[in-house]
Tab-separated table of C-alpha atoms in Angstrom:
chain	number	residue	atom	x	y	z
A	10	UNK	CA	4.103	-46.197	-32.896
A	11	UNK	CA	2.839	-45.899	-29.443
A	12	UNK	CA	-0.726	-44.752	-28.556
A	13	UNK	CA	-2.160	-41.790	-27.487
A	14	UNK	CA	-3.024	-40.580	-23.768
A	15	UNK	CA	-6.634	-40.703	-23.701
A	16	UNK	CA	-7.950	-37.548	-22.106
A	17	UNK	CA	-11.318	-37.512	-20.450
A	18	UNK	CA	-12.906	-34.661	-19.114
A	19	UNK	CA	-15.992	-32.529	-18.656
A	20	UNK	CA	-15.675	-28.468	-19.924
A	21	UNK	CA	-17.553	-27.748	-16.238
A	22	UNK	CA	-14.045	-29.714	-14.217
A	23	UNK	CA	-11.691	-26.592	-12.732
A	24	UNK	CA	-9.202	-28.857	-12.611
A	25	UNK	CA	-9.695	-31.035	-16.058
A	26	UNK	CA	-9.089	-26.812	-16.901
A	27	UNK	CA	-5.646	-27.142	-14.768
A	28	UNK	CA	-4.806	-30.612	-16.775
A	29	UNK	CA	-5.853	-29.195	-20.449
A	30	UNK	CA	-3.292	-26.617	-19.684
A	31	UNK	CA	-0.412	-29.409	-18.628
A	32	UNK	CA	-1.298	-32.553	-20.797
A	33	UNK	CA	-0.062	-31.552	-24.338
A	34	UNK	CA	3.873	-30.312	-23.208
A	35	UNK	CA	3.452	-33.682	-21.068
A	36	UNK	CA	2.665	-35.847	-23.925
A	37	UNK	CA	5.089	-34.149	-26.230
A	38	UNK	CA	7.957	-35.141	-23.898
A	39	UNK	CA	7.304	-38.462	-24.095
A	40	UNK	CA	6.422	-38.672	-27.955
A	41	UNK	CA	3.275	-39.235	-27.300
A	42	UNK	CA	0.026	-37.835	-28.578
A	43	UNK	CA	-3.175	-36.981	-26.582
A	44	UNK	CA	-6.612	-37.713	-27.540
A	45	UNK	CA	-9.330	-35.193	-25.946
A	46	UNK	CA	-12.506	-37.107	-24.991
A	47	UNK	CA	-15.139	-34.296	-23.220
A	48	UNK	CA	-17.782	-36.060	-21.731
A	49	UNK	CA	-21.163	-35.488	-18.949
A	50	UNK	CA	-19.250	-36.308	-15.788
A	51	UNK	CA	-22.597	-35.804	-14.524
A	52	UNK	CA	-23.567	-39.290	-15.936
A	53	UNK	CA	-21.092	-40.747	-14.113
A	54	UNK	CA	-21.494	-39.426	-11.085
A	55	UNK	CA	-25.221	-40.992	-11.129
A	56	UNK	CA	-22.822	-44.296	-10.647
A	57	UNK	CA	-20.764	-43.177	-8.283
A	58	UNK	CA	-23.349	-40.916	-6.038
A	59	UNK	CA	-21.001	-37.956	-6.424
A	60	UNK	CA	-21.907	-34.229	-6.310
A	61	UNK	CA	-20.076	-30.793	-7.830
A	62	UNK	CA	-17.637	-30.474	-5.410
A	63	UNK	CA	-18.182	-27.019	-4.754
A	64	UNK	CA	-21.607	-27.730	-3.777
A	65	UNK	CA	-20.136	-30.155	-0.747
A	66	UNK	CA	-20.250	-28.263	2.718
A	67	UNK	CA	-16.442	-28.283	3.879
A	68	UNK	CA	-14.998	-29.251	0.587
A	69	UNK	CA	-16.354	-26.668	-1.709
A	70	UNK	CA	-15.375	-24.086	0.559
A	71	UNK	CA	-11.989	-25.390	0.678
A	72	UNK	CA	-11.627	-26.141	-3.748
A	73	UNK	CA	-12.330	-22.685	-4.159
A	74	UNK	CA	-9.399	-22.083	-2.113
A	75	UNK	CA	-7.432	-24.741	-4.015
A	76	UNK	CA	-8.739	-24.034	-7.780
A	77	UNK	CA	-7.050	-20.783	-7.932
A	78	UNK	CA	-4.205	-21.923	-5.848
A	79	UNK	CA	-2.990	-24.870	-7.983
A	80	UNK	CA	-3.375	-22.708	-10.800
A	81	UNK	CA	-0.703	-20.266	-9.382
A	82	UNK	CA	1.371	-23.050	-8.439
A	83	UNK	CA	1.277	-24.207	-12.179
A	84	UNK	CA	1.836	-20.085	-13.230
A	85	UNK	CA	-1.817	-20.275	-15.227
A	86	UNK	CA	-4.609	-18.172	-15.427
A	87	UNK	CA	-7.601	-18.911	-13.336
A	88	UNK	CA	-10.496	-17.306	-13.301
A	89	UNK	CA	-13.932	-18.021	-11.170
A	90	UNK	CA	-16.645	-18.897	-13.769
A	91	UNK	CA	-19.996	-16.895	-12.477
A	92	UNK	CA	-21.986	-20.238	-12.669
A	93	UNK	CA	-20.059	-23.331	-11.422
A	94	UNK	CA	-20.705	-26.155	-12.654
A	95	UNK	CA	-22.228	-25.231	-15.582
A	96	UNK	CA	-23.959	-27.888	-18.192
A	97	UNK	CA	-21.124	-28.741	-21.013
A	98	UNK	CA	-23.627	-30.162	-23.500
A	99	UNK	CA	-23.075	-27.708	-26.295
A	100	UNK	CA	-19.322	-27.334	-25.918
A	101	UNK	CA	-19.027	-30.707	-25.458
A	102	UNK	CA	-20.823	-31.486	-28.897
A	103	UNK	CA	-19.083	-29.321	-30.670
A	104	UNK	CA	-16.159	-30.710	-30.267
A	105	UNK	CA	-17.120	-33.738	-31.188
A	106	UNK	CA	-19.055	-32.623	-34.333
A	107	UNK	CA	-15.634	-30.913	-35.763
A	108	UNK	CA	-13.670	-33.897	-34.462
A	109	UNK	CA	-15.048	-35.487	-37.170
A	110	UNK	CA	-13.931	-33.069	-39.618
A	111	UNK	CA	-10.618	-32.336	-38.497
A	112	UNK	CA	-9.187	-33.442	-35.444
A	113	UNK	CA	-6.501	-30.932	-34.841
A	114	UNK	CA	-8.945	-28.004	-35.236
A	115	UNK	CA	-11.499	-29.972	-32.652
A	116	UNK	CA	-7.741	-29.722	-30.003
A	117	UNK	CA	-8.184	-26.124	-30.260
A	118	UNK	CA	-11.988	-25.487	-29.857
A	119	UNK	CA	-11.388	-27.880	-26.764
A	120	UNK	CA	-8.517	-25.779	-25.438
A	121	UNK	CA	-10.147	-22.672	-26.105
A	122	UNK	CA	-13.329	-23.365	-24.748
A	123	UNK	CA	-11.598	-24.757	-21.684
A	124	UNK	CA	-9.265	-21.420	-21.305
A	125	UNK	CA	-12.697	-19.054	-22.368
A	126	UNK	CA	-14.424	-20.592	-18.962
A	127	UNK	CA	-11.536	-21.013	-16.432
A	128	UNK	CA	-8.964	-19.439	-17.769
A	129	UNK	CA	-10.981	-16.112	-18.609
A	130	UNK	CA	-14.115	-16.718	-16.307
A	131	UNK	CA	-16.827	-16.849	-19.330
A	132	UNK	CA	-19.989	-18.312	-18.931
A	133	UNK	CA	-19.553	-21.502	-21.957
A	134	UNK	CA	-23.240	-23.167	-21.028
A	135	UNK	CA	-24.847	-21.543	-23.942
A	136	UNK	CA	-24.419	-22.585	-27.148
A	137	UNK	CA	-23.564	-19.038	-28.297
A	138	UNK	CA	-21.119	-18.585	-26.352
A	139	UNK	CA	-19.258	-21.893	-27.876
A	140	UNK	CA	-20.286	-21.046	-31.062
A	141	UNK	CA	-18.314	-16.826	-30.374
A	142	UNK	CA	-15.346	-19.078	-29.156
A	143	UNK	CA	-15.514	-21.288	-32.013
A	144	UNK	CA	-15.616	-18.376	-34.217
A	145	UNK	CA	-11.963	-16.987	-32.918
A	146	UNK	CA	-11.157	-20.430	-34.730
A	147	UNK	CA	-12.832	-19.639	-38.030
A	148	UNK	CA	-15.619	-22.294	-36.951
A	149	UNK	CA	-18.569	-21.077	-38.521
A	150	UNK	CA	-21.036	-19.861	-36.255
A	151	UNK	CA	-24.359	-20.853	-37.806
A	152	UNK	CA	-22.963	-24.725	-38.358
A	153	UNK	CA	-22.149	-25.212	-35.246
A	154	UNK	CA	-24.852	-24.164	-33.964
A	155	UNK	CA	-27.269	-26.349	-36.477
A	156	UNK	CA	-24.386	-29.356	-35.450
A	157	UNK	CA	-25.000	-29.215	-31.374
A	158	UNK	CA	-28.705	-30.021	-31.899
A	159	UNK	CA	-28.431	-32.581	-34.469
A	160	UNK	CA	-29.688	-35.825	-33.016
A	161	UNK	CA	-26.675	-37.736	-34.598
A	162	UNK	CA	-23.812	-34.932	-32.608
A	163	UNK	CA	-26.448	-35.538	-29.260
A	164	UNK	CA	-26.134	-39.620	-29.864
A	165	UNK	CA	-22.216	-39.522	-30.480
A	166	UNK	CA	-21.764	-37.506	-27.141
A	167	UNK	CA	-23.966	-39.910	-25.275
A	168	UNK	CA	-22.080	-42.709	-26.781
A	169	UNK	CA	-18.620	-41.460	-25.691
A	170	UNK	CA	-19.941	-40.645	-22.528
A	171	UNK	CA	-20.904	-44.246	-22.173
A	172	UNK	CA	-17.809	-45.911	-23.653
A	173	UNK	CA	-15.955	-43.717	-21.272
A	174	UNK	CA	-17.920	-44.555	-17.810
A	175	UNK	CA	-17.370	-48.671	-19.172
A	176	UNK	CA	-13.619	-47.994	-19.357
A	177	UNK	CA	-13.990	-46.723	-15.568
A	178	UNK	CA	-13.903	-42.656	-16.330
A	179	UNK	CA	-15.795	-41.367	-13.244
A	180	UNK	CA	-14.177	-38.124	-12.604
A	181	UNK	CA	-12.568	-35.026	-14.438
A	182	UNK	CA	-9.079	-35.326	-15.864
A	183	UNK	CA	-9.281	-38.984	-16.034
A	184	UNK	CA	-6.146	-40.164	-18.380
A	185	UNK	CA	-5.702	-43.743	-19.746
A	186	UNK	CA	-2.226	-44.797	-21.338
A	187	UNK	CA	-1.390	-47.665	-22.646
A	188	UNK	CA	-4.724	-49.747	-20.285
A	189	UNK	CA	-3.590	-47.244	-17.106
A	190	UNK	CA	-5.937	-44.778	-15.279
A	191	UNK	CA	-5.084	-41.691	-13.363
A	192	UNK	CA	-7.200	-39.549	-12.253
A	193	UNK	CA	-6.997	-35.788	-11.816
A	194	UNK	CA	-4.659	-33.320	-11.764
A	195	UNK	CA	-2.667	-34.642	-9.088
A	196	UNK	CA	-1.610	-37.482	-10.823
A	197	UNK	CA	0.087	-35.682	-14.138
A	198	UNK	CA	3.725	-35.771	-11.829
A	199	UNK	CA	2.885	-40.092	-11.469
A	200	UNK	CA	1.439	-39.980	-15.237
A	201	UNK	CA	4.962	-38.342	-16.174
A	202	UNK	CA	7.193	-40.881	-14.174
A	203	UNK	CA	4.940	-43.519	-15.898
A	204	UNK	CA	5.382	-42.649	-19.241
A	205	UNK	CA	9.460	-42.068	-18.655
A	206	UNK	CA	9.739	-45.489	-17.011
A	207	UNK	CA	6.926	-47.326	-18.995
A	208	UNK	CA	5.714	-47.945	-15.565
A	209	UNK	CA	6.346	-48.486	-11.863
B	1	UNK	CA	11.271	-19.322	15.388
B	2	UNK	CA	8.179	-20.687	13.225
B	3	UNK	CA	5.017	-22.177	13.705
B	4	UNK	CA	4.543	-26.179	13.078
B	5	UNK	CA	2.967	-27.961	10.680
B	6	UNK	CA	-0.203	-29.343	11.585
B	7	UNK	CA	-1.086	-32.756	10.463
B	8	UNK	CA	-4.008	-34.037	10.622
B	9	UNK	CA	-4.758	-38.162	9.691
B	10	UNK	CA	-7.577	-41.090	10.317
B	11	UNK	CA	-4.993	-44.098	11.032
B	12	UNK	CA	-7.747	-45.847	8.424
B	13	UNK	CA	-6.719	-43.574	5.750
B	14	UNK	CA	-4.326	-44.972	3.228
B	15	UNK	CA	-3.154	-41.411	1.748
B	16	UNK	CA	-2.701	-40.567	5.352
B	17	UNK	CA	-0.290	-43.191	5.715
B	18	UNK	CA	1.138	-42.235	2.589
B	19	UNK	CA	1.580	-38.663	3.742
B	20	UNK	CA	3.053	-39.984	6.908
B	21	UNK	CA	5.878	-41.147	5.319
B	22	UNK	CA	7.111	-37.582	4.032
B	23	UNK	CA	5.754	-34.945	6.088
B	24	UNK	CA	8.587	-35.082	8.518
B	25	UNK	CA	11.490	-34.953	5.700
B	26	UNK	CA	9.759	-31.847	3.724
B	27	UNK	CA	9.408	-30.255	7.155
B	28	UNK	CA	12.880	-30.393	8.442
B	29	UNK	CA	13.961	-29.020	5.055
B	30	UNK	CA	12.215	-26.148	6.115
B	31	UNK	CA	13.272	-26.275	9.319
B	32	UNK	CA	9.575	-26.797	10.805
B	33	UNK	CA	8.186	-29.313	12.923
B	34	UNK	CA	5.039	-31.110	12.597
B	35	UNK	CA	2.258	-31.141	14.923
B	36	UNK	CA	0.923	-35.093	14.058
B	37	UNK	CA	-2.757	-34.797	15.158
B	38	UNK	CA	-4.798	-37.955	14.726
B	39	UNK	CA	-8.776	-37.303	14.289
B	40	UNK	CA	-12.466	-39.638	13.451
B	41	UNK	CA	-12.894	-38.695	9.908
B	42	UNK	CA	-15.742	-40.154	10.423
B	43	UNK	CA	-17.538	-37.322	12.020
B	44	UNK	CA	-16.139	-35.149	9.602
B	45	UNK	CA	-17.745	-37.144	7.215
B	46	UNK	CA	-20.959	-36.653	8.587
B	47	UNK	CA	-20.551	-33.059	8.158
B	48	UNK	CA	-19.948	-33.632	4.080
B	49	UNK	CA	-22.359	-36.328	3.673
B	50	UNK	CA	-18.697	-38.629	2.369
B	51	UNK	CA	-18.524	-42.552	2.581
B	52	UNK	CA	-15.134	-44.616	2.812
B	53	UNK	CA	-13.297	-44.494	-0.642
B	54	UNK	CA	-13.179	-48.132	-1.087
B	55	UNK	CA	-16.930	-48.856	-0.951
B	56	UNK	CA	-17.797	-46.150	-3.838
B	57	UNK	CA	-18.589	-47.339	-6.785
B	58	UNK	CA	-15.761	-47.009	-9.766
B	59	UNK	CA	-13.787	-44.714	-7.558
B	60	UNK	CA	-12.895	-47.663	-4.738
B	61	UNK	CA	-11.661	-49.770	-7.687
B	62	UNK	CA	-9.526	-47.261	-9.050
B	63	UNK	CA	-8.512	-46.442	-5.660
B	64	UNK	CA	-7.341	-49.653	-4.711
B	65	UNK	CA	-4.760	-49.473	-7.601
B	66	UNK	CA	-4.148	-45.808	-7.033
B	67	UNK	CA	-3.129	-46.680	-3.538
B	68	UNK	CA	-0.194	-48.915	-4.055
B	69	UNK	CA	1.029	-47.396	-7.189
B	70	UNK	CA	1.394	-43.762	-5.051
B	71	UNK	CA	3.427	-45.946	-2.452
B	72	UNK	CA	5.431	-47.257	-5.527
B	73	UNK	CA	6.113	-43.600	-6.795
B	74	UNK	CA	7.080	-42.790	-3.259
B	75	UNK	CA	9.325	-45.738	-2.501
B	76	UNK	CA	7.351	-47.037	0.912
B	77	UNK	CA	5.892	-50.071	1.500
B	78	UNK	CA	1.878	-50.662	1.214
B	79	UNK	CA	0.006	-53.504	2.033
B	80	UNK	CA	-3.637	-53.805	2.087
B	81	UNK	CA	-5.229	-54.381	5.746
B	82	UNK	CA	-7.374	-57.460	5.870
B	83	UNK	CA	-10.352	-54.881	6.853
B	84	UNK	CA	-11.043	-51.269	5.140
B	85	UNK	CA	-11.462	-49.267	6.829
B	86	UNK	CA	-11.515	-50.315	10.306
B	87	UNK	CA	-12.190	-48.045	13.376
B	88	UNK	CA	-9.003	-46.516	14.753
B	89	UNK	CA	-10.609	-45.392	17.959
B	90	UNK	CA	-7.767	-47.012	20.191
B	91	UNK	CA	-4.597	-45.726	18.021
B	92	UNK	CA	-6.061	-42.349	17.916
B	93	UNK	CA	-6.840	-42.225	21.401
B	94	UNK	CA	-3.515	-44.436	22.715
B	95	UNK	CA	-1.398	-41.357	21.145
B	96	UNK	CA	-3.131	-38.529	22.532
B	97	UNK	CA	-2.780	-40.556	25.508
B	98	UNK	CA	1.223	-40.912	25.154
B	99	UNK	CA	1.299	-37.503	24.234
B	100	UNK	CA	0.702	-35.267	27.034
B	101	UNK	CA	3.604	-37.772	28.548
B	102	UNK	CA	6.078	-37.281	25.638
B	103	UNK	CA	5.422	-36.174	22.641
B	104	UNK	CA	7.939	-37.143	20.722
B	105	UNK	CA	6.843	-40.824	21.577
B	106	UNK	CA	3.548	-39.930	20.670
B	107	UNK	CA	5.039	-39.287	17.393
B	108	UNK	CA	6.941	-42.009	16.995
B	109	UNK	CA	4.025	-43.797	18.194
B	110	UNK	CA	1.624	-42.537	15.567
B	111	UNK	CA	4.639	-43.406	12.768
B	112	UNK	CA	5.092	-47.188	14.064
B	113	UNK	CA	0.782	-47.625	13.876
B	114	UNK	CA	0.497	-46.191	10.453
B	115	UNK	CA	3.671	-48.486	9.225
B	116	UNK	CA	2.054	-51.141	10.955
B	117	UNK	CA	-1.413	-51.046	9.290
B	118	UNK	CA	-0.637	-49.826	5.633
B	119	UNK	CA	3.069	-50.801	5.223
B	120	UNK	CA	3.058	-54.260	7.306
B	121	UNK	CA	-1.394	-54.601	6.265
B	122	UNK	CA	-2.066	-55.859	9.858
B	123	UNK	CA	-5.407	-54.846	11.810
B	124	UNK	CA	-4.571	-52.065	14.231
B	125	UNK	CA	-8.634	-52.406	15.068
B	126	UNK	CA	-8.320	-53.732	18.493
B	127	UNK	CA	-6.475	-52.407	21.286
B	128	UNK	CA	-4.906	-55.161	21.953
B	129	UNK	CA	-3.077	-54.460	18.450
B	130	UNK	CA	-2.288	-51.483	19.020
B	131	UNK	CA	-0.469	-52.150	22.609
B	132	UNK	CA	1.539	-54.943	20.530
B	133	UNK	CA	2.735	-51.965	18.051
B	134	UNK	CA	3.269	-49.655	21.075
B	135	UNK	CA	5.214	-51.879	23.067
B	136	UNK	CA	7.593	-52.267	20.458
B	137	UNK	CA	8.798	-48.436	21.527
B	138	UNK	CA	9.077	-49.409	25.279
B	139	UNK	CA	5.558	-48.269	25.989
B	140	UNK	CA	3.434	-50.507	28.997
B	141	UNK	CA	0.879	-52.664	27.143
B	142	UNK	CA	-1.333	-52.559	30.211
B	143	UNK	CA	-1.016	-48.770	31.410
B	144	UNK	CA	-1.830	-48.257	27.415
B	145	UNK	CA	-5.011	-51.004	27.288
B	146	UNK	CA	-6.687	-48.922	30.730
B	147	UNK	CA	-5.485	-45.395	28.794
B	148	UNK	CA	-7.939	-46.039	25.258
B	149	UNK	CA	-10.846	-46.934	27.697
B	150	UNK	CA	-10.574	-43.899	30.706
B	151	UNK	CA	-13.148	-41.440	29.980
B	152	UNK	CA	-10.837	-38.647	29.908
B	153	UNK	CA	-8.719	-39.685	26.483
B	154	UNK	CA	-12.593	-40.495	25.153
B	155	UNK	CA	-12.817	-36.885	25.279
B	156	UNK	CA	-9.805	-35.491	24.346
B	157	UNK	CA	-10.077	-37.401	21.046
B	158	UNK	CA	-13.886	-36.203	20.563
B	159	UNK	CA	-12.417	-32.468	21.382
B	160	UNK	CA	-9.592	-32.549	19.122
B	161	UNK	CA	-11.867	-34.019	16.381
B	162	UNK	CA	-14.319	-31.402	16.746
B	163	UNK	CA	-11.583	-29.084	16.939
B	164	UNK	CA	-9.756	-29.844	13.889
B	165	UNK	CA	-13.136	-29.529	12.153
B	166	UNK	CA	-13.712	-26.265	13.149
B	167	UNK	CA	-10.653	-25.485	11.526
B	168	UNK	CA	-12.211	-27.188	8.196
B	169	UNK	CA	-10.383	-30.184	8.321
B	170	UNK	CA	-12.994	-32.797	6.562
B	171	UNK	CA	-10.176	-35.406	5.044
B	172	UNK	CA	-7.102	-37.295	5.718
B	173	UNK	CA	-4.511	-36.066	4.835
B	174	UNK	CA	-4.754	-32.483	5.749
B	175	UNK	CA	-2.020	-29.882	6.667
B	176	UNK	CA	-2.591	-26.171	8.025
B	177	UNK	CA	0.466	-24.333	7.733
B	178	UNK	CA	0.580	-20.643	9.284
B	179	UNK	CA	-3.176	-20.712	8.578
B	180	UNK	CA	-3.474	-22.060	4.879
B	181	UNK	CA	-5.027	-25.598	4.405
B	182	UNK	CA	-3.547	-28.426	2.341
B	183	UNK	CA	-5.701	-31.776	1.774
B	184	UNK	CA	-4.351	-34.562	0.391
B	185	UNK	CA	-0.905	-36.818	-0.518
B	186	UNK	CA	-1.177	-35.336	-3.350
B	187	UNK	CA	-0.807	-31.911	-2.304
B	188	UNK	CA	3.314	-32.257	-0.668
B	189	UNK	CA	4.702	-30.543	-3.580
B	190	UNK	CA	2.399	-27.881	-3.780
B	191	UNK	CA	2.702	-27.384	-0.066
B	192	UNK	CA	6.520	-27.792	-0.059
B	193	UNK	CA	6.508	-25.059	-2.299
B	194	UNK	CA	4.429	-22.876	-0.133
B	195	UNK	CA	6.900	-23.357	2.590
B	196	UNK	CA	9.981	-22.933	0.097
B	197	UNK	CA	8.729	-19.630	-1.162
B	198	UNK	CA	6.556	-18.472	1.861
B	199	UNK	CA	3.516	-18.479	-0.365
B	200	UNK	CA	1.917	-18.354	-4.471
């Protein structure tokens, strides 16, 4: 039994988006399952002085060229959030409060909250809005929203977010398999050859 | 007949290198040729407030194993210089130099100074260095050591610099091809599909 891919990412990453859409098929083809870890990239960017890249003269101007680009290249739907970066503390909590319940289900809030901000453009920084997406997964509304202020479900995501930045996550998609990192979604083609030649 | 691809590289940057060692291959497929245009990244990185890779925290770790597991995926040589990353001053300005003479040696010029400081890991710093790596393609040590310091190839590297970040060039790699940007080793598929199918 091999281990899972560990997936890092924050909900507010364009292309952790591109990755979320790529990563499952990936892992499949290898036998491998993926574990989906959201996190506050903005804690790790205190570490690493980093800034939303759209924010960064030159370089934003250029990823909003490339966002909707790659996602062509990879035939998915992009579609320009009105607020980017937006903060991914509620959907990033709720995941982790129905992780705990039932991990599969917790795959698909993460994917759909993912495809409701990227893929469709919605606005995901209010907990409301998770909590409608959650819904379309017969989530119920009211719990989650109780869950994503619960001191414990603000702790755990603090703690992950932690854990993650010790293992060296810094950015958004951030992968781990078996000890190795790759980061973003330019690496999925070197994560593939990795996992088909268990290394190189 | 077609426009060529323009390619623009720090001699200090290690994905440049990287990039150096494909771009000509993916553009003959296509039947282009590439315009190889060496810039100071570091004045573009005074225009987005970025520091060399190496020396951020988390991210120069993981980019010190990214770097040599990319040249592994690609099948090219890496070695780490003694000193990153050094100022490339003299190899920029020694093939701008060579290049209004012949610019196919500038190219091949530009080729042998990349293999020499990323696949070989010696200092191309001085100019002294950089004479040693030119004279291995028949070109005169001293005419080359009097070129890097005449006050005319001072400016024609400062004016192709500022140039190139006119166009919005602010990293290393970075292709513009008929007017769409590329940034990054990472980004040769996406822009070999560009070229295959004239656009996505």
């Amino acid at each position: 039994m091999t281990d899972p891919i560990a997936f890092y990412f924050d909900f507010a990453s364009p292309y952790g988006y591109l990755a979320s859409t790529q990563i499952d098929a990936l892992a499949e083809k290898h036998g491998r399952a993926v574990d989906w870890r959201p996190i506050m990239l903005g804690a790790a960017m205190k570490v690493t002085g980093g800034q939303p890249l759209v924010q960064i003269p030159m370089r934003g101007d250029y990823s909003r060229r490339d966002m909707p680009r790659f996602a062509r290249y990879l035939g998915v739907p992009f579609e320009f959030p009105p607020v980017m970066p937006i903060l991914t503390l509620a959907a990033a909590r709720a995941v982790y409060w129905c992780r705990d319940r039932d991990p599969e289900l917790a795959h698909q809030l993460a994917k759909a909250l993912f495809h409701a901000h990227f893929g469709e453009g919605r606005d995901i920084a209010q907990p409301e809005q998770v909590a409608e997406v959650a819904q379309t997964l017969n989530i119920d509304e009211q719990n989650l929203l109780q869950a994503v202020q619960a001191p414990e479900v603000k702790e755990r995501l603090k703690a992950e977010t932690g854990a993650a930045i010790e293992l060296g996550v810094f950015g958004s998609p951030f992968f781990i398999v078996d000890g190795e990192p790759f980061w973003g979604a330019d690496r999925l083609d070197q994560l593939d050859r990795w996992l088909e030649s268990g290394g190189f």
